[in-house]
Short mmCIF file of C-alpha atoms in Angstrom, two decimals:
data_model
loop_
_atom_site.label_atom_id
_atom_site.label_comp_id
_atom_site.label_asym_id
_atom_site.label_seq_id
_atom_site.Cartn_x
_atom_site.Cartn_y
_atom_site.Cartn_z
CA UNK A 1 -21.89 -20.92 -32.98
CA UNK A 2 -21.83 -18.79 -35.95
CA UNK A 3 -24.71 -20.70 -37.49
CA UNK A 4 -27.01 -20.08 -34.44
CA UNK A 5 -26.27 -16.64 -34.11
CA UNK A 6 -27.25 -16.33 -38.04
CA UNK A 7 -30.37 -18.14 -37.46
CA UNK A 8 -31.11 -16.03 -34.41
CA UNK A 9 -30.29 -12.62 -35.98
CA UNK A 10 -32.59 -14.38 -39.35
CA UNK A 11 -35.67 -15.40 -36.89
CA UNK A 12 -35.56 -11.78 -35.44
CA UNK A 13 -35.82 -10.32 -38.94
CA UNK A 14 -38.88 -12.27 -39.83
CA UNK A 15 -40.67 -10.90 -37.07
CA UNK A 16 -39.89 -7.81 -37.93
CA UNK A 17 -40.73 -7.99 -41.57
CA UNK A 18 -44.24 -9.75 -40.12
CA UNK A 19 -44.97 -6.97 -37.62
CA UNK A 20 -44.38 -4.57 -40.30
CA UNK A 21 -46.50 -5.94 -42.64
CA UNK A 22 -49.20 -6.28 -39.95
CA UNK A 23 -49.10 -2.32 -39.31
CA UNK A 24 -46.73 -1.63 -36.55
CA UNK A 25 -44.24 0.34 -38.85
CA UNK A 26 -46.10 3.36 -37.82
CA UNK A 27 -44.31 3.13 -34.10
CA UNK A 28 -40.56 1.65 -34.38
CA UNK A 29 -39.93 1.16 -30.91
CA UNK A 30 -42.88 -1.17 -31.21
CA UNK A 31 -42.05 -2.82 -33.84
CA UNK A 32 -38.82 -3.55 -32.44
CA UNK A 33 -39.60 -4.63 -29.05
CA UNK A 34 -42.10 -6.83 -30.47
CA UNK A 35 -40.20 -8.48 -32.95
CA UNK A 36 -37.06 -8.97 -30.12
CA UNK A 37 -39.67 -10.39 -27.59
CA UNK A 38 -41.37 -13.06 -30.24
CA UNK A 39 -38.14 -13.69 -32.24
CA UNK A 40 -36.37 -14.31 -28.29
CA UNK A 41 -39.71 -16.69 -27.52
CA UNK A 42 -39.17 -18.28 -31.35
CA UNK A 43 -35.54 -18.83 -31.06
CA UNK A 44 -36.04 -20.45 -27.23
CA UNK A 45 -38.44 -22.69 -29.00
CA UNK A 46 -37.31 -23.50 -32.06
CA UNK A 47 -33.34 -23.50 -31.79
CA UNK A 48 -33.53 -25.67 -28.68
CA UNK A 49 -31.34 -28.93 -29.77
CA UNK A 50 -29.02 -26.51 -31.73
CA UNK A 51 -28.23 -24.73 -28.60
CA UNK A 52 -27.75 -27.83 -26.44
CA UNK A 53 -25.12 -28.69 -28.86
CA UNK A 54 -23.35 -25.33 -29.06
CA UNK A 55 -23.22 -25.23 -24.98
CA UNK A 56 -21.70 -29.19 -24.92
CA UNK A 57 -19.28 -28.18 -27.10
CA UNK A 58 -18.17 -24.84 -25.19
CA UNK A 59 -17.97 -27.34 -21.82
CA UNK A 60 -16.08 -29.41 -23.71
CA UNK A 61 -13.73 -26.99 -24.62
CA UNK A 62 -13.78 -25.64 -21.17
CA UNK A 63 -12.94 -28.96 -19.09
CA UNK A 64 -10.07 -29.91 -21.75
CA UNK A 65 -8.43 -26.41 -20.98
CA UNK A 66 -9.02 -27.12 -17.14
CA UNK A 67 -7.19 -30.55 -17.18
CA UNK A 68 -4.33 -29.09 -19.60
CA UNK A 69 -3.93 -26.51 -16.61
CA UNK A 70 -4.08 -29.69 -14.42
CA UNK A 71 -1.23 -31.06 -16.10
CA UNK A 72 1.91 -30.38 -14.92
CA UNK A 73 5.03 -29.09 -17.45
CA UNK A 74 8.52 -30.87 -16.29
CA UNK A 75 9.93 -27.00 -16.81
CA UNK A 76 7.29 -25.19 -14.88
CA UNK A 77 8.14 -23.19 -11.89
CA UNK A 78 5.18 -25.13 -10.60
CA UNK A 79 7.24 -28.32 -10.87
CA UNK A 80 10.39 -26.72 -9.31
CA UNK A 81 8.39 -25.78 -6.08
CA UNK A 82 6.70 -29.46 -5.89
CA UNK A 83 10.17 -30.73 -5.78
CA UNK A 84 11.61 -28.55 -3.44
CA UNK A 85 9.09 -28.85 -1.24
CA UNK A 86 9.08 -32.80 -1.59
CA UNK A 87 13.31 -32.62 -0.83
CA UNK A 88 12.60 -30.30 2.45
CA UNK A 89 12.32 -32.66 5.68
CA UNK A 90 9.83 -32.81 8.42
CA UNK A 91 10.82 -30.87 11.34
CA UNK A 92 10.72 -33.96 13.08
CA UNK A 93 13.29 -35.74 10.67
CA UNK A 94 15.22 -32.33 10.70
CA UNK A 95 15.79 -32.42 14.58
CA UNK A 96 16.62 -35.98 14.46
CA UNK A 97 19.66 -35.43 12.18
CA UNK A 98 20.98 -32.62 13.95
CA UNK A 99 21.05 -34.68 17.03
CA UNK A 100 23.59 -37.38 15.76
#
């Protein structure tokens, strides 16, 4: 991640070192928006596969969180509440009992 965002923030600065030496230093706001458009074009381009891995990674990351949350802790509250709702009876089995 860090070494994408270098190469972005690197790709941006070569634009803006190129449309300076072309002439646009004389307006800045040009020369910025210029360079952030092309280096934004540039990095879309160029950083493609590096930025396919970065995302698998961060999904990966993502969906092992979501099945540790899937997981269920023996001491969780969670747990207590499965079991006491497993030990409560039907009303059905509840009125047969208090018929006998």
């Amino acid at each position: 991640m860090v070494r994408y965002s270098l190469l972005r923030i690197l790709i941006f600065f070569g634009f803006l070192l190129l449309f300076w030496l072309i002439g646009l230093r004389d307006n800045p706001v040009l020369l910025l928006g210029a360079s952030a458009i092309a280096s934004a074009a540039a990095s879309f381009i160029l950083l493609r596969g590096m930025r396919d891995e970065v995302t698998a990674k961060l999904m990966a990351r993502h969906e092992a969180k979501l099945e540790a949350k899937q997981q269920v802790d023996p001491t969780s509250d969670e747990f207590a509440e499965d079991a006491e709702d497993e030990d409560v009876a039907s009303p059905a089995q509840e009125h047969r009992t208090t018929d006998r």
